[in-house]
Short mmCIF file of C-alpha atoms and ligand atoms in Angstrom, two decimals:
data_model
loop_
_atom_site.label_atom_id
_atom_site.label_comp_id
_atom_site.label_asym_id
_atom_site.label_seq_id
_atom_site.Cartn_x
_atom_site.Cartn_y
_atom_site.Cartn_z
CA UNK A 712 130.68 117.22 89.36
CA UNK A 713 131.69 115.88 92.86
CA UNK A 714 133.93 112.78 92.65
CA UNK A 715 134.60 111.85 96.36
CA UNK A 716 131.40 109.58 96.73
CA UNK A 717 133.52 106.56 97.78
CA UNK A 718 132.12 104.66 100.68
CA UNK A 719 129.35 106.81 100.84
CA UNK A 720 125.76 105.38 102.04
CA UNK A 721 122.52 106.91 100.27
CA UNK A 722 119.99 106.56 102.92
CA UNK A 723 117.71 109.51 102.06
CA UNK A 724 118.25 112.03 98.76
CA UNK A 725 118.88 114.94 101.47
CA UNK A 726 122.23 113.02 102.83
CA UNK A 727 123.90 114.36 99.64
CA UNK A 728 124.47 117.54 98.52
CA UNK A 729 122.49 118.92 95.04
CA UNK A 730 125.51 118.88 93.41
CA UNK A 731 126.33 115.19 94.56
CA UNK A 732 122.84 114.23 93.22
CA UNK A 733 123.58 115.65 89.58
CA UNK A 734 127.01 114.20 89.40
CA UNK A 735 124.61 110.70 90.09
CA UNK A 736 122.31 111.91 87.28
CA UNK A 737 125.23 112.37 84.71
CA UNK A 738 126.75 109.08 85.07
CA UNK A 739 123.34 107.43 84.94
CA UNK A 740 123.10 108.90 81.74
CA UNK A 741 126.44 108.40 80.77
CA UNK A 742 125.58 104.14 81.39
CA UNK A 743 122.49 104.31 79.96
CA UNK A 744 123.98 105.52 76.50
CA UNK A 745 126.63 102.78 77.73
CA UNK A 746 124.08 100.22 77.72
CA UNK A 747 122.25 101.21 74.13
CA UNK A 748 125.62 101.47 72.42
CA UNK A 749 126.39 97.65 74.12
CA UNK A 750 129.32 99.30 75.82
CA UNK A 751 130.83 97.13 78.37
CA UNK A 752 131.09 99.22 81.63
CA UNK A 753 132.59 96.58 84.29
CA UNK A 754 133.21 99.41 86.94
CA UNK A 755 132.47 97.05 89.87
CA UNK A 756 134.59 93.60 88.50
CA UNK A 757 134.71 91.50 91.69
CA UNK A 758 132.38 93.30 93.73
CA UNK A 759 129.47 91.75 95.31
CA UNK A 760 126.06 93.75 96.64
CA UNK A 761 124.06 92.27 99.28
CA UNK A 762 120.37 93.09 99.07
CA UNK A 763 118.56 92.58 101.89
CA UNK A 764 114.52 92.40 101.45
CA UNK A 765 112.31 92.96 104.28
CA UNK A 766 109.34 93.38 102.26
CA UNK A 767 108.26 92.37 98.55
CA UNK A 768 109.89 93.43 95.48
CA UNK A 769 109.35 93.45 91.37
CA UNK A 770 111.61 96.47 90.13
CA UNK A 771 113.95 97.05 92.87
CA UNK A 772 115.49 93.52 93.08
CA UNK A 773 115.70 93.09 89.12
CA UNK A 774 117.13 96.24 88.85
CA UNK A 775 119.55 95.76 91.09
CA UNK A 776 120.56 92.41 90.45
CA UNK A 777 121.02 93.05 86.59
CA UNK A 778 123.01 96.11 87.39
CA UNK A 779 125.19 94.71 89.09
CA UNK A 780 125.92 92.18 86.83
CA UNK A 781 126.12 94.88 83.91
CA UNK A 782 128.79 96.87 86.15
CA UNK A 783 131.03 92.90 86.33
CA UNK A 784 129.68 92.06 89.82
CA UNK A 785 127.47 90.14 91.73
CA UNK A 786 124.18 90.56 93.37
CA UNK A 787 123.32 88.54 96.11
CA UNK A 788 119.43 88.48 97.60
CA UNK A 789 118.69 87.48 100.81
CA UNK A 790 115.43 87.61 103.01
CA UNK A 791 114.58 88.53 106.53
CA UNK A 792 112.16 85.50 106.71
CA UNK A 793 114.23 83.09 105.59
CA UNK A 794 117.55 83.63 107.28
CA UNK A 795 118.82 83.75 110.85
CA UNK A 796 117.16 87.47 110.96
CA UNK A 797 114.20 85.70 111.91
CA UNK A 798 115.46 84.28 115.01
CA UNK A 799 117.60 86.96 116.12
CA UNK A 800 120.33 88.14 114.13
CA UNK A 801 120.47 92.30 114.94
CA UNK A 802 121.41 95.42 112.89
CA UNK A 803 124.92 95.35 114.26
CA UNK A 804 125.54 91.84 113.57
CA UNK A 805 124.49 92.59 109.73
CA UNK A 806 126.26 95.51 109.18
CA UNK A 807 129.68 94.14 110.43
CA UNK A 808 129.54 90.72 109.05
CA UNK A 809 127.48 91.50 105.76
CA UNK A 810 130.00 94.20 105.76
CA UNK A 811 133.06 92.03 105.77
CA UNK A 812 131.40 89.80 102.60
CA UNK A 813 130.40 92.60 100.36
CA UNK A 814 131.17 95.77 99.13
CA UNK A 815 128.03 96.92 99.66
CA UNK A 816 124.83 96.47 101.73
CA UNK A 817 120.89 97.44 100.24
CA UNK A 818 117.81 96.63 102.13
CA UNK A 819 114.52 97.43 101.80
CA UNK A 820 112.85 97.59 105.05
CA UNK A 821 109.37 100.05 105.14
CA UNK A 822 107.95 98.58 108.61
CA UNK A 823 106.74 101.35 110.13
CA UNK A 824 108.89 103.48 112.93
CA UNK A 825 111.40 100.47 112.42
CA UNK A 826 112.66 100.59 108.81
CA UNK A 827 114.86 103.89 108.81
CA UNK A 828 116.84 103.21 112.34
CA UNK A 829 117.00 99.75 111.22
CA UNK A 830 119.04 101.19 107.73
CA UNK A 831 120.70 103.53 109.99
CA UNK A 832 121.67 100.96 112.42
CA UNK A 833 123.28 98.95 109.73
CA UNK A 834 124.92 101.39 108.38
CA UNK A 835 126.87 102.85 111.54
CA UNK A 836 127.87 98.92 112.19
CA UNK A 837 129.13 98.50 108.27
CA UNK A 838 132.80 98.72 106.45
CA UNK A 839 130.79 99.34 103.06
CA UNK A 840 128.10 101.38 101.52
CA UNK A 841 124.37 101.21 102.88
CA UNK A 842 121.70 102.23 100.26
CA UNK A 843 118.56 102.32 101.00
CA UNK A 844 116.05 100.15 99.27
CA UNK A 845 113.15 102.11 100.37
CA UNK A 846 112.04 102.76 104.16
CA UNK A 847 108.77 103.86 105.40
CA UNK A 848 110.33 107.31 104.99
CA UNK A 849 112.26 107.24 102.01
CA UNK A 850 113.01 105.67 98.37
CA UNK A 851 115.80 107.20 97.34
CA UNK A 852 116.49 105.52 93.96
CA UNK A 853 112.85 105.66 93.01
CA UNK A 854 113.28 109.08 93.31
CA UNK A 855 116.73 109.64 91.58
CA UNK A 856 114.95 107.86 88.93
CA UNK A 857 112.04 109.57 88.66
CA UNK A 858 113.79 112.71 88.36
CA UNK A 859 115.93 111.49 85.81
CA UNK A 860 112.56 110.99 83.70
CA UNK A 861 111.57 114.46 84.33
CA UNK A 862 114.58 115.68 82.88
CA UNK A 863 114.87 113.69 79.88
CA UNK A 864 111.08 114.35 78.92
CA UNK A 865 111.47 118.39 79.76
CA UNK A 866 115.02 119.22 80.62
CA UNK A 867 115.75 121.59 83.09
CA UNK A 868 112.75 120.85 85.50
CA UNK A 869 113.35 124.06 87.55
CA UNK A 870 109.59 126.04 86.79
CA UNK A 871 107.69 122.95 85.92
CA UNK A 872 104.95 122.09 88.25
CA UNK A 873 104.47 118.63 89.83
CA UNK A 874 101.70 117.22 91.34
CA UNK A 875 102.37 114.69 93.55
CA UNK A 876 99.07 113.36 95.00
CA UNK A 877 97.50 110.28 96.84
CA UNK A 878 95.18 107.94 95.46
CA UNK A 879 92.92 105.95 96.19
CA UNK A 880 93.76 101.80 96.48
CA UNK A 881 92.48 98.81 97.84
CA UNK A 882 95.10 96.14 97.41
CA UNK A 883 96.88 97.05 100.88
CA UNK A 884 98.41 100.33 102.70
CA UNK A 885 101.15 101.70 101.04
CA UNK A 886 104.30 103.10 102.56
CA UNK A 887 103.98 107.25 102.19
CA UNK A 888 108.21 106.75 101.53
CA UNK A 889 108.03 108.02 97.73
CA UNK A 890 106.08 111.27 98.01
CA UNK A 891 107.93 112.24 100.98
CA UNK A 892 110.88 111.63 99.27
CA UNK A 893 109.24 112.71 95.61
CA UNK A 894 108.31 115.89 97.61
CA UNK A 895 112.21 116.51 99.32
CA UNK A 896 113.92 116.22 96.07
CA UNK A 897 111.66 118.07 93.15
CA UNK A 898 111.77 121.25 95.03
CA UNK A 899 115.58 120.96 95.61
CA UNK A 900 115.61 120.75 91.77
CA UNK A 901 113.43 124.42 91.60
CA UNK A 902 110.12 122.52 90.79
CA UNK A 903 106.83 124.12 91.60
CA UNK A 904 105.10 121.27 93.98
CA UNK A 905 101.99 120.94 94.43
CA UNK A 906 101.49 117.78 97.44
CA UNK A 907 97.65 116.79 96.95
CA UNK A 908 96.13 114.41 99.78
CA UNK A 909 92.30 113.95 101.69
CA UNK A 910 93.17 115.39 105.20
CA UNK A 911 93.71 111.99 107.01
CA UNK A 912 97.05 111.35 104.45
CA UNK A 913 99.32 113.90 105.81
CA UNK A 914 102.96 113.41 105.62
CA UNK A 915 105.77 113.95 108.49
CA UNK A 916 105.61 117.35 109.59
CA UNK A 917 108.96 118.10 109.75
CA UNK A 918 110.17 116.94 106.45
CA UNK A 919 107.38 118.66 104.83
CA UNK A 920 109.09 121.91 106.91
CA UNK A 921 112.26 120.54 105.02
CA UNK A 922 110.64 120.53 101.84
CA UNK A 923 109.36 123.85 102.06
CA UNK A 924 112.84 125.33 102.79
CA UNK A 925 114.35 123.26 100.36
CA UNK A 926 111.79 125.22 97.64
CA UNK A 927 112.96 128.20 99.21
CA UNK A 928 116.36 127.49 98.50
CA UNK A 929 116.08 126.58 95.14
CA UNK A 930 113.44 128.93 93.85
CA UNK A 931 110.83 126.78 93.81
CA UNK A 932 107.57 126.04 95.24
CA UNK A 933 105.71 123.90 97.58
CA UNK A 934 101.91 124.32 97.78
CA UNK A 935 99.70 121.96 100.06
CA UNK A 936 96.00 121.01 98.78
CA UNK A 937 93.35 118.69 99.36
CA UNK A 938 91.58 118.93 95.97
CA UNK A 939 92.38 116.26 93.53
CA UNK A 940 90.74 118.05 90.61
CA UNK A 941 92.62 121.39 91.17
CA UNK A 942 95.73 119.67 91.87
CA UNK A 943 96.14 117.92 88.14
CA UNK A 944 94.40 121.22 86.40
CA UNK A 945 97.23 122.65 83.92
CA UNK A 946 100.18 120.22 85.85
CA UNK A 947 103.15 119.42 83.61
CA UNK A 948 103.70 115.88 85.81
CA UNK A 949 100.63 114.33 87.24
CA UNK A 950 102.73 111.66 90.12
CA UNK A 951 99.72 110.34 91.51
CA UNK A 952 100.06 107.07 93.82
CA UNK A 953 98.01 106.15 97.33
CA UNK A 954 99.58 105.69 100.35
CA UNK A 955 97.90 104.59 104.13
CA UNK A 956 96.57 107.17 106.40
CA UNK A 957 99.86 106.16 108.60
CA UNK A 958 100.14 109.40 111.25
CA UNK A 959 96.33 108.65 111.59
CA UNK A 960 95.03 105.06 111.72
CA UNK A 961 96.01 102.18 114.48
CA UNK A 962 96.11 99.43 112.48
CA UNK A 963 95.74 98.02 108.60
CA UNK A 964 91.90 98.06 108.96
CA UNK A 965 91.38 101.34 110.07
CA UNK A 966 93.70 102.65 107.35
CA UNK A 967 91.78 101.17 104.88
CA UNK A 968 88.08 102.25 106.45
CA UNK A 969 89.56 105.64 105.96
CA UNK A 970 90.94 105.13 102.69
CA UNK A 971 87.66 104.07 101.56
CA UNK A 972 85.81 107.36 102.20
CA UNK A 973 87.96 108.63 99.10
CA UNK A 974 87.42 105.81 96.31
CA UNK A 975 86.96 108.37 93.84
CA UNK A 976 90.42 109.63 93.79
CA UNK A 977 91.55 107.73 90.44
CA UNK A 978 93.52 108.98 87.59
CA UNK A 979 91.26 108.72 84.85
CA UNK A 980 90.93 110.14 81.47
CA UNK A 981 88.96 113.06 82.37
CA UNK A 982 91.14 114.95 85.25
CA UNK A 983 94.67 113.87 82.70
CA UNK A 984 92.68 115.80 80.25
CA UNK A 985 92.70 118.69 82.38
CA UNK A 986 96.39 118.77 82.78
CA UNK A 987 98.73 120.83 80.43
CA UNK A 988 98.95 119.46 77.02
CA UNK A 989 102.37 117.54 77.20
CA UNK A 990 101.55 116.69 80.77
CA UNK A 991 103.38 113.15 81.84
CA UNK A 992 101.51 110.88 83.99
CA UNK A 993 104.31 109.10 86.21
CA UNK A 994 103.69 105.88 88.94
CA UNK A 995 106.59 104.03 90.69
CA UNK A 996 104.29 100.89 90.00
CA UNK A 997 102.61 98.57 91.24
CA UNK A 998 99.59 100.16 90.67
CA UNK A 999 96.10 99.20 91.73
CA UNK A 1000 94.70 99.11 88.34
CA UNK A 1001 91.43 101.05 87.38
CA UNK A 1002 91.12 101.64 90.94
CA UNK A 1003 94.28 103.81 91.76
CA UNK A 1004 94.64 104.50 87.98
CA UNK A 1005 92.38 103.89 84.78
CA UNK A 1006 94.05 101.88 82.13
CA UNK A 1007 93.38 104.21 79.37
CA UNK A 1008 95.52 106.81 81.43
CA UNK A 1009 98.58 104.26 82.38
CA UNK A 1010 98.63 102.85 78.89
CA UNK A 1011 97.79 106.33 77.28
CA UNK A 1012 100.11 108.99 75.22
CA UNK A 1013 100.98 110.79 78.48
CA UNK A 1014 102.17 107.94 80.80
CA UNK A 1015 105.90 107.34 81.01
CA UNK A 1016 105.69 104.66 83.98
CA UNK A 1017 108.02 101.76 81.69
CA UNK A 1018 110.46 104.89 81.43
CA UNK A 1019 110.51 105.76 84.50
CA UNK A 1020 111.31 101.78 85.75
CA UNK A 1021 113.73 101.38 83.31
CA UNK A 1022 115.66 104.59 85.14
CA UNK A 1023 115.80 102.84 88.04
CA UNK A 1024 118.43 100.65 86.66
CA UNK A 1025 120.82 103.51 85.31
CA UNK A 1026 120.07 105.36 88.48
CA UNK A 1027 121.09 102.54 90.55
CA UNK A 1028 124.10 101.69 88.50
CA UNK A 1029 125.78 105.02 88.95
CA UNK A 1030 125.01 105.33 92.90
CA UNK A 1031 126.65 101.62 92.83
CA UNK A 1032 129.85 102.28 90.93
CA UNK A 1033 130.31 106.05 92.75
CA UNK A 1034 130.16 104.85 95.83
CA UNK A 1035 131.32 101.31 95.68
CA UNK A 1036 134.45 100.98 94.37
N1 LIG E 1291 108.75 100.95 92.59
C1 LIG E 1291 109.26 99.93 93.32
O1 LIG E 1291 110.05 100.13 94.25
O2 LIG E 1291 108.86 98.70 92.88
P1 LIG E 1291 109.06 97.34 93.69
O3 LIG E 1291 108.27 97.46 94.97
O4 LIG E 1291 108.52 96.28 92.79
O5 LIG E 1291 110.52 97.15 93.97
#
């Protein structure tokens, strides 16, 4: 267990060390058993969390907001669109005077090219923690999270298999931020990964380099396919969510003409069949339902997706009172 996480920022699951990550996992659990015994756990009395929102948000606000107020704090949400941001206000200017209010700083900010240095920027301007509410490269807590529901439904995840694959949606492009992140952390943890996209739906070269020497590391695996159907066959977790075409198309409409050429990439009760028998079908949610995923499969025996977004909040709590206090 590593107790010198003070002050740190979590920008992307590869700042920290493994053993930094686990020490997260273990007090998320320890909360969570908190939080079902209706043990108070005011770790962060006084403290206040500003959450900055570039871009929509269901889970990651509420979990945030209610976490902080579990840990004795205070959560407050502000938006690009309606503040001074708008007309001007830069990184710097955030991250020292947000800095000087709070004892910590989230945003979520997943414009393309812009959302990571923006985080960054923040961060090398701020007095207090910077955690990262998803960029177009990263989701950190999702992650931590989903992880965390690994483990509790199969304990040590190290030889389970994982397929984390696009699929098809309509609603809008999706940032690629959780299976590039998804990808980065299962094989650190010794999972066999299998990363399942159409050709057009790459990810980042380079951190797919970083995944594969992270599975080299840790005994793992990462394989690369294009074929949905051999992808799921015999898979312990089926992760299967779309994201836009974004080292490919120009622009919103070209992402989705391409996206379109794959409508039959849906996680339906036929292809979970074909996974292994206690196979877990995960989703960070929102989905596109019956188009990205059937309903019999998200509200079926295997899927764990209200898990999994209830382990955002426990998640979140521990990387909070670690690092904020
Ligand atoms: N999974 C997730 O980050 O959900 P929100 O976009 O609703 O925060």
């Amino acid at each position: 267990m590593q107790t010198n996480l003070r002050g740190r920022d979590l920008i992307g699951t590869q700042d920290w060390t493994k053993e930094e990550l686990e020490t997260a996992l273990e007090v998320a659990a320890e909360l969570k058993r908190d939080r079902a015994l209706g043990r108070p756990h005011p770790y962060l009395r006084d403290r206040v969390l500003a959450m900055l929102f570039f871009f929509s948000s269901t889970r990651t606000r509420a979990s945030f907001e209610a976490g902080m107020a579990q840990l004795g704090g205070h959560a407050q949400f502000i938006e690009s669109r309606t503040t001074q941001i708008a007309h001007g206000d830069t990184a710097k200017e955030i991250g020292e005077i947000l800095g000087r209010y709070n004892d910590g700083i989230a945003i979520r900010n997943v414009d393309w090219g812009v959302g990571n240095r923006y985080i960054n920027d923040v961060a090398a301007a701020s007095r207090v923690p910077v955690l990262n509410m998803q960029c177009e490269y990263f989701h950190p807590f999702q992650v931590l999270a989903d992880l965390f529901t690994i483990q509790e439904k199969f304990g040590d995840p190290r030889g389970r298999t994982i397929t984390v694959s696009w699929a098809y949606a309509s609603s809008y492009q999706k940032p690629m931020s959780v299976p590039i992140d998804l990808t980065l952390l299962t094989t650190r943890f010794g999972m066999n990964v299998r990363l399942v996209h159409p050709p057009e739906f790459r990810l980042p070269a380079d951190l797919v380099e970083q995944a594969k020497e992270n599975a080299r590391r840790s005994g793992g695996s990462l394989e690369l396919m294009d074929d949905f159907d051999a992808g799921i066959r015999g898979t312990d977790v089926v992760y299967a969510k779309s994201w836009g075409p974004l080292l490919v198309a120009k622009d919103d409409a070209e992402g989705a003409a391409i996206s379109g050429r794959y409508t039959d990439w849906i996680t339906d009760g036929r292809r979970m069949a074909t996974a292994a028998e206690d196979a877990i079908f995960m989703h960070p949610l929102p989905a596109d339902r019956n188009v990205e995923v059937t309903d019999e499969v998200i509200d079926g025996p295997h899927s764990v997706v209200y898990d999994e977004a209830e382990n955002r909040l426990h998640v979140q709590k521990a990387v909070m009172a670690l690092t904020m206090r």
